[in-house]
Coordinates of C-alpha atoms in Angstrom, one line a residue:
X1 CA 43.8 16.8 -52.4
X2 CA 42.8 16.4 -55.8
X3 CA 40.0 14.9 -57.2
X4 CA 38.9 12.9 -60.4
X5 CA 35.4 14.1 -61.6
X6 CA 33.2 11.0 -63.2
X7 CA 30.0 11.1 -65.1
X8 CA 28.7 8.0 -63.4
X9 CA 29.9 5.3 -60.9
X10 CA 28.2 2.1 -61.6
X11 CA 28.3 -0.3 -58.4
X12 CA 28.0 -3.8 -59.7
X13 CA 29.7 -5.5 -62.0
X14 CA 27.1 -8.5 -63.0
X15 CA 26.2 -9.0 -66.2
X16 CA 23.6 -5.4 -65.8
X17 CA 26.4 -3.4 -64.4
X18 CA 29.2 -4.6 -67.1
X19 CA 26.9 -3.8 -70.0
X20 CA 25.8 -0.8 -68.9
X21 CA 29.1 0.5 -68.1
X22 CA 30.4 -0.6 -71.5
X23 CA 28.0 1.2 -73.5
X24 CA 28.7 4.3 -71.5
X25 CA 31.8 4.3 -71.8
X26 CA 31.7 3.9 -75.4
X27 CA 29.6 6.6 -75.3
X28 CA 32.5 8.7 -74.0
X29 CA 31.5 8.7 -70.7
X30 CA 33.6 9.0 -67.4
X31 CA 33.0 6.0 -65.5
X32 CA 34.4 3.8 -62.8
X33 CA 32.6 0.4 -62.0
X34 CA 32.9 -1.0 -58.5
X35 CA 33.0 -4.9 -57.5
X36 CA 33.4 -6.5 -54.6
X37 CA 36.3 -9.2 -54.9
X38 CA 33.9 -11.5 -52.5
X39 CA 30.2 -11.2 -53.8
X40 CA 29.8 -12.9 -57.1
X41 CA 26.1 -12.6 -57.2
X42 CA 23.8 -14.6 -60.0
X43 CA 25.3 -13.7 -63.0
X44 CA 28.5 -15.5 -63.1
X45 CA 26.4 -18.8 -62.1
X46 CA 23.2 -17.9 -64.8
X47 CA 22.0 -20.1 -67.6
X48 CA 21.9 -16.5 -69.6
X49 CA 18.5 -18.1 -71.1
X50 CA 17.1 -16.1 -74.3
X51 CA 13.8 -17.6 -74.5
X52 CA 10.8 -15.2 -76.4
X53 CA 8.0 -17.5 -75.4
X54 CA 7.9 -17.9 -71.8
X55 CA 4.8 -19.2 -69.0
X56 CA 2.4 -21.3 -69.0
X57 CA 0.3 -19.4 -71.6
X58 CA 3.2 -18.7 -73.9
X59 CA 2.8 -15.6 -73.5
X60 CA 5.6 -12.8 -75.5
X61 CA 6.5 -10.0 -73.9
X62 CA 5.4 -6.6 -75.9
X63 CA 8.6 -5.4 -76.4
X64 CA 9.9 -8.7 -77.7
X65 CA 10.8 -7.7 -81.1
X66 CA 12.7 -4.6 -80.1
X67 CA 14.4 -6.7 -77.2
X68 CA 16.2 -9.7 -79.4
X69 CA 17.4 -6.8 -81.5
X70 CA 19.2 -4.8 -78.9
X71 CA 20.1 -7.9 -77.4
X72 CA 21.7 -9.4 -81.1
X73 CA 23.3 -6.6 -82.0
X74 CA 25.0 -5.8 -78.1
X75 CA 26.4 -8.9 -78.4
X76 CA 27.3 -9.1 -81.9
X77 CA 29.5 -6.1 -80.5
X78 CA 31.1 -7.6 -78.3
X79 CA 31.7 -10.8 -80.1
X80 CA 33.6 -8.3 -82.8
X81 CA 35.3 -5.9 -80.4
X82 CA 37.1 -9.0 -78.2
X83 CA 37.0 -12.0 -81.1
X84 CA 34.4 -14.0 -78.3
X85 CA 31.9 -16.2 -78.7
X86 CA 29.3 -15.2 -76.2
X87 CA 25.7 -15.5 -77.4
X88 CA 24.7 -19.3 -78.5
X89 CA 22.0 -19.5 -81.0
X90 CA 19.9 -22.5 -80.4
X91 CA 16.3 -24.0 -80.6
X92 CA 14.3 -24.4 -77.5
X93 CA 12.3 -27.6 -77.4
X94 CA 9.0 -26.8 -75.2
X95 CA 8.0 -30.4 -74.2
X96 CA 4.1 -30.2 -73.3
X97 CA 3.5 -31.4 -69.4
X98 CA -0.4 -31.5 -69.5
X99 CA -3.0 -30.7 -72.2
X100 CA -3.8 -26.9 -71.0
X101 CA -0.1 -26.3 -72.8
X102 CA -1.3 -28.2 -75.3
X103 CA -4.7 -25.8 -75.9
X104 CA -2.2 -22.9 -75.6
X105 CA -0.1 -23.6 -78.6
X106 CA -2.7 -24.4 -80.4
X107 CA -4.4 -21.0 -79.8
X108 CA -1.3 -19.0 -80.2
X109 CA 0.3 -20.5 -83.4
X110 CA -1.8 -19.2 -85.7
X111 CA -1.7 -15.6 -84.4
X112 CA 0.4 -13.3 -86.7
X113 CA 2.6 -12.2 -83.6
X114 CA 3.3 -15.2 -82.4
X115 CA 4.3 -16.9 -86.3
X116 CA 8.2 -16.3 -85.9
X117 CA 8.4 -18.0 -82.5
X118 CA 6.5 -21.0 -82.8
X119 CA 7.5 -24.2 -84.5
X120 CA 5.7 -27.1 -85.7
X121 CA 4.9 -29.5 -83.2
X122 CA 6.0 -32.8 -82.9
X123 CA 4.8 -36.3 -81.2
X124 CA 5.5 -38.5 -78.6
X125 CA 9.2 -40.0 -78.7
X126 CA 10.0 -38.4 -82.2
X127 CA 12.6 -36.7 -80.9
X128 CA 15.9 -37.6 -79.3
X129 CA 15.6 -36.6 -76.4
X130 CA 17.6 -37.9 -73.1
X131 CA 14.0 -36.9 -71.0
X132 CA 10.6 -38.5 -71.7
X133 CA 8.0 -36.5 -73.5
X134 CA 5.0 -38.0 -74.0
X135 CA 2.6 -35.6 -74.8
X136 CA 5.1 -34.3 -77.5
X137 CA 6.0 -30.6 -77.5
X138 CA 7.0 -27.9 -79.9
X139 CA 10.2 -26.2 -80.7
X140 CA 10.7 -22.3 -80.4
X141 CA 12.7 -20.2 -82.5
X142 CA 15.2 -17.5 -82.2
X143 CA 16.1 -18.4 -78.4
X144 CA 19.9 -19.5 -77.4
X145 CA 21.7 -18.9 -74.2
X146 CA 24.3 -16.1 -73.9
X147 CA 27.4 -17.2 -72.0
X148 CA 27.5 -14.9 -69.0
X149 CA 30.8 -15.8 -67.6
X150 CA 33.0 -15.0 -70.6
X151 CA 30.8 -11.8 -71.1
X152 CA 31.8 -10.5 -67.8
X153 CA 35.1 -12.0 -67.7
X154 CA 35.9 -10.1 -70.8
X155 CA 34.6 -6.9 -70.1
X156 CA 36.0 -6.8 -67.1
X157 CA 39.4 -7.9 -68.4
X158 CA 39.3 -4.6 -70.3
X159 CA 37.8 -2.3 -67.6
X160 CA 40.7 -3.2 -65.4
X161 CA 43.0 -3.1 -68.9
X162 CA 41.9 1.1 -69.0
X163 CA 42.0 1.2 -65.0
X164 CA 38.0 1.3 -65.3
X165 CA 36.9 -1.1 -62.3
X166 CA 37.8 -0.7 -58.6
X167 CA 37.8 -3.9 -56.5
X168 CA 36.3 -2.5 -53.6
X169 CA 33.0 -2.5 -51.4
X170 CA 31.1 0.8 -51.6
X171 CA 30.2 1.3 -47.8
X172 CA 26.9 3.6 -48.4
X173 CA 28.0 5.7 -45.1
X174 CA 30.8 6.9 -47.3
X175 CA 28.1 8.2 -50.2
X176 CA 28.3 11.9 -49.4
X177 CA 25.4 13.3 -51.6
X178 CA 25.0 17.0 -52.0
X179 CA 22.6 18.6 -54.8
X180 CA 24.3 18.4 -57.9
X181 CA 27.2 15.1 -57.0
X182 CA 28.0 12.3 -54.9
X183 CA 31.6 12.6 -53.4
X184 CA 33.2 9.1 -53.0
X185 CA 36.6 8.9 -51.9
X186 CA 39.1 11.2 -53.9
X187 CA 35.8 10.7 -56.9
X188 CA 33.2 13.9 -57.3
X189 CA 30.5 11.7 -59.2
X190 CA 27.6 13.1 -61.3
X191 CA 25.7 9.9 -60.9
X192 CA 26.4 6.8 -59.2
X193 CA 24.4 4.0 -60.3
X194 CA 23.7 0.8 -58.0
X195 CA 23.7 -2.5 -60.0
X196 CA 23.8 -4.8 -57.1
X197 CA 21.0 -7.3 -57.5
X198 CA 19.8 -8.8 -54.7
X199 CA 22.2 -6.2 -52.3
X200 CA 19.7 -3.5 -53.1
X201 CA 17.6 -4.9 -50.3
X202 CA 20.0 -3.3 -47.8
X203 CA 20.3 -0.5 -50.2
X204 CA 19.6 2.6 -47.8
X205 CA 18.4 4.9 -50.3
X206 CA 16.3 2.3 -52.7
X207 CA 15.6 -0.6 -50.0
X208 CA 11.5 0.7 -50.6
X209 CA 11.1 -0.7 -53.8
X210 CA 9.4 -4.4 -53.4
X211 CA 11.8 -6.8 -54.5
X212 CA 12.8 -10.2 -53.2
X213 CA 15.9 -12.7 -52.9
X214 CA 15.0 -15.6 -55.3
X215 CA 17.8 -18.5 -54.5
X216 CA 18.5 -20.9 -57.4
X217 CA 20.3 -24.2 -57.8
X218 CA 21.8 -25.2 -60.7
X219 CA 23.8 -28.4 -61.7
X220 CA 26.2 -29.4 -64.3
X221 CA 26.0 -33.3 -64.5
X222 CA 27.1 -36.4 -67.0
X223 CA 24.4 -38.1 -68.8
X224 CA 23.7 -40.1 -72.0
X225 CA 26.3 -38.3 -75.0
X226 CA 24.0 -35.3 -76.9
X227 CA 22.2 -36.1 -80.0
X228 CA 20.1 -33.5 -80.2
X229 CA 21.5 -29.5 -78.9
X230 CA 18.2 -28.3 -78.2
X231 CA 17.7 -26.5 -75.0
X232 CA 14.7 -28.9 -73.2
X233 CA 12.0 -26.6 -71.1
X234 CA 10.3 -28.9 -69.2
X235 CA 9.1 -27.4 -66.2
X236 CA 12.9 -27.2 -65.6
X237 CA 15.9 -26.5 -68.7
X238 CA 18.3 -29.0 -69.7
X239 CA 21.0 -27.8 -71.6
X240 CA 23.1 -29.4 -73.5
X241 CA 27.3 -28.8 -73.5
X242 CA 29.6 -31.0 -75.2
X243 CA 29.7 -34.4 -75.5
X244 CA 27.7 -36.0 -72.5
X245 CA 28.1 -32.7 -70.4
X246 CA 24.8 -30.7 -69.6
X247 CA 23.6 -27.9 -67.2
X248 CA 20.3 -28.2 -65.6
X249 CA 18.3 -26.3 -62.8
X250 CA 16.8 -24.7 -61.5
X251 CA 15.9 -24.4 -58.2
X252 CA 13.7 -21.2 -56.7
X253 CA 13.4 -20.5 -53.0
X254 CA 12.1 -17.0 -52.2
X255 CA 13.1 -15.0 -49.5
X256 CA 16.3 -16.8 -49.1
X257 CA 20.1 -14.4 -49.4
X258 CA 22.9 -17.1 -48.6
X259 CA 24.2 -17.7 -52.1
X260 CA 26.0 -20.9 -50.9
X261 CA 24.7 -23.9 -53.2
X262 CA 21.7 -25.7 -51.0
X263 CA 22.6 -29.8 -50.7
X264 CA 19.1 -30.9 -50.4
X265 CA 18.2 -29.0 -53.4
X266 CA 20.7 -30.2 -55.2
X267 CA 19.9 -33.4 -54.4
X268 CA 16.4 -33.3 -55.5
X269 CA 17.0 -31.4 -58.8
X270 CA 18.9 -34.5 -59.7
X271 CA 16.8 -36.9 -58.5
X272 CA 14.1 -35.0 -60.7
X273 CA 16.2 -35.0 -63.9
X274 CA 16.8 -38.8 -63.1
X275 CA 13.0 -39.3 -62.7
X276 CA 12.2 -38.0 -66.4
X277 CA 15.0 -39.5 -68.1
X278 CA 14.3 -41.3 -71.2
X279 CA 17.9 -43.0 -71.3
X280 CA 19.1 -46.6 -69.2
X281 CA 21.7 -43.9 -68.2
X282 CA 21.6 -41.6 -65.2
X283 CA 22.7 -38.4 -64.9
X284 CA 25.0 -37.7 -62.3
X285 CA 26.9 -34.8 -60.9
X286 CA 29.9 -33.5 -61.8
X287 CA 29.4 -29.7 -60.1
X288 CA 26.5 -27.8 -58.0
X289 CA 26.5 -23.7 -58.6
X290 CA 23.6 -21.3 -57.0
X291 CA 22.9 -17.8 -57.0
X292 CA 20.8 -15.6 -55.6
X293 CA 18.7 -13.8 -58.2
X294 CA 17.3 -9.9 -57.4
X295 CA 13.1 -10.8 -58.0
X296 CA 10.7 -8.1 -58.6
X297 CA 7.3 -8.7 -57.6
X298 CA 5.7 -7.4 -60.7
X299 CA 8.4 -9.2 -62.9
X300 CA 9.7 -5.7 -64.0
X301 CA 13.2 -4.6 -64.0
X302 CA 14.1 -1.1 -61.3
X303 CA 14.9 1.7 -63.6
X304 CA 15.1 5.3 -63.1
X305 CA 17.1 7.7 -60.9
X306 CA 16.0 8.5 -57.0
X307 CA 12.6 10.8 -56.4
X308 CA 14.7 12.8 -54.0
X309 CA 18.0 12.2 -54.7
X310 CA 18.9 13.1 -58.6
X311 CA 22.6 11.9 -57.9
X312 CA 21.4 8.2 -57.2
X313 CA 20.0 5.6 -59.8
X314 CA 19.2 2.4 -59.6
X315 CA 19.1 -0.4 -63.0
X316 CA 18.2 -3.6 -61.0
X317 CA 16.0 -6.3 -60.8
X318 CA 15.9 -8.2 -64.3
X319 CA 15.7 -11.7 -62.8
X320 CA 16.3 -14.8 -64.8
X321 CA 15.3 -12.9 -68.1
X322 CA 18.3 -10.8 -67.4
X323 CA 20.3 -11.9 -70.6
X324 CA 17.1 -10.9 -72.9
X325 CA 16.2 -7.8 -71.5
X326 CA 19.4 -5.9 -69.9
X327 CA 20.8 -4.5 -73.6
X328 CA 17.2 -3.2 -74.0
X329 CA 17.1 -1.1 -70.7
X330 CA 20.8 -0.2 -71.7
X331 CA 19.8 1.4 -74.2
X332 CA 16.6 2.9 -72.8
X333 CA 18.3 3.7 -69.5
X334 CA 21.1 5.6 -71.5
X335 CA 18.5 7.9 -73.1
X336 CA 16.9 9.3 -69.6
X337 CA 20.4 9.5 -68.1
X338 CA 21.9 11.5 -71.2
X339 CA 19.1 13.2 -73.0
X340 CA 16.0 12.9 -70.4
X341 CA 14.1 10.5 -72.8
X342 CA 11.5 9.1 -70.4
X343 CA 11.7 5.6 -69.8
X344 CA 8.7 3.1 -70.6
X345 CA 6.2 3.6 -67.3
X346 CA 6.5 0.0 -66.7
X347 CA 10.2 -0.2 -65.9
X348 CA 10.8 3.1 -64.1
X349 CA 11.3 3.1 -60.5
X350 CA 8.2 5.5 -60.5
X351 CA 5.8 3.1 -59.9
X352 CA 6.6 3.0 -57.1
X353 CA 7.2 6.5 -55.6
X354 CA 4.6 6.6 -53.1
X355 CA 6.1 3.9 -51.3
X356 CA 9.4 6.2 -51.5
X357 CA 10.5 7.5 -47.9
X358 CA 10.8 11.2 -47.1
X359 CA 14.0 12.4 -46.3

């Protein structure tokens, strides 16, 4: 019987497993991705939110900078390559909801690290907004959304164009690992690389690492027609289509795996959104989407390849920052997998070895 020989075989094909397929496979790399026809996971149901100034405290991540510039220019790519439009530049409008946010920004904005992220702020009902705000807010700078469906839906138009992706479920009993390969089928595979999200947690090889099923609800519903394109944080996000069309969530209930929307949730996002609205209009709902979203509990992404098992990797775990932070740990990942560059402490799996397992 013959076999095909890959480099890697990425299983996943969210928004982590599609970019990190593409860029190996621009990098010359043998790959196959495998997706399971039936499990849609979070990504094709995500806001994509790129938002540098996140938390109560504003905080910035410490690799912000070099983030929103793998993230611009990944997408720029692919925006080139395929003649898409898939990352959205817009403002974010913070809207204060007490006065500790209040103390925050005004401790922050005059730090030198924190000048290209932070906008003026602005008063009470001086902007127009279709939610109340009275305690004003601020807007933040070099955020947008990246549109996650037509990201995957074109990459994986051309995987399966070049006979790239395999619609099939990788049952881990038919892994066959020996020291150097994994055989799969008629594939001898190098590496294979599990992008599942929140399927890792019944991941036999990488089930030790501590990370939880975060369910989220998220609604597309009809309200007053859109003055102002800002994407609203509030506590929640309200973002703004076309026309009178907007998406707003979301929802979080840890623990929970069923990735069927929840009614009740649903229903009380919208009551919410209807409870802040600064309009004679209500919204209503037009559709209700959820997801379950693979949480970390120290709000770091799983990278690395196995303690034991050199053949296995894992690039998981990026959570609803997922859209910011995946072409970073592309490009990161890419380096330990190809040249043995170490990854960043805080990101590799080896955090958490002690908790790994023996075999």
């Amino acid at each position: 019987m013959s076999q095909t020989e890959l480099d890697f075989l990425i299983v996943g094909q969210g928004l982590a497993g599609s970019l990190l397929a593409w860029q190996l496979h621009l990098g010359g790399f043998n790959i196959r991705i495998t997706r399971d026809p039936e499990y849609s996971g979070a990504s094709p149901v995500a806001a994509g939110m790129i938002n540098p100034v996140t938390g109560l405290r504003l905080a910035l991540s410490a690799q912000i900078d070099p983030q929103l510039h793998a993230a611009s220019q990944l997408y720029n790519q692919i925006e080139q390559v395929f003649s898409v439009q898939v990352f959205q530049p817009r403002r974010i409008a913070r809207l204060f909801r007490n006065t500790q946010e209040q103390h925050y920004y005004d401790k922050r904005h005059n730090q030198a690290r924190f000048n290209k992220y932070l906008g003026r702020p602005f008063g009470p009902d001086t902007q127009d907004f279709p939610v109340r705000h009275e305690l004003g807010g601020f807007y933040i700078r070099q955020g947008g959304y990246l549109d996650t469906v037509t990201c995957i839906d074109t990459l994986a138009s051309y995987f399966h164009e070049h006979q790239l992706i395999l619609n099939t479920v990788i049952r881990y009993d038919d892994l066959v690992i020996t020291s150097d390969h994994v055989q799969w089928q008629d594939y001898q595979v190098r590496q294979v690389i599990f992008c599942e999200g929140a399927r890792m947690l019944k991941n036999p090889w990488f089930n030790w690492l501590p990370m939880q099923a975060l369910h989220g609800d998220i609604l597309t519903v009809s309200g007053p027609d859109i003055q102002n394109d800002a994407i609203l944080s509030f506590g929640h996000w309200l973002l703004p289509l076309q026309g009178s069309r907007y998406r707003f969530g979301a929802s979080m209930h840890p623990g929970r795996d069923n990735p069927e929307p929840d009614h009740d949730s649903g229903m009380q996002l919208l009551d919410e959104l209807n409870a802040s609205r600064n309009t004679t209009r209500p919204f209503s709902l037009l559709s209700h989407q959820a997801g379950v979203r693979p949480a970390t509990r120290d709000r770091m992404p799983f990278v690395g390849i196995h303690p034991q098992f050199e053949s296995l990797a894992i690039f998981n775990g990026f959570g609803s920052k997922g859209s910011l932070t995946i072409p970073y740990f592309v490009s990161a990942f890419i380096k330990l997998l190809t040249r043995q560059i170490p990854l960043d402490p805080e990101s590799d799996i080896r955090r958490y070895q002690e908790r790994c397992p023996d075999v």
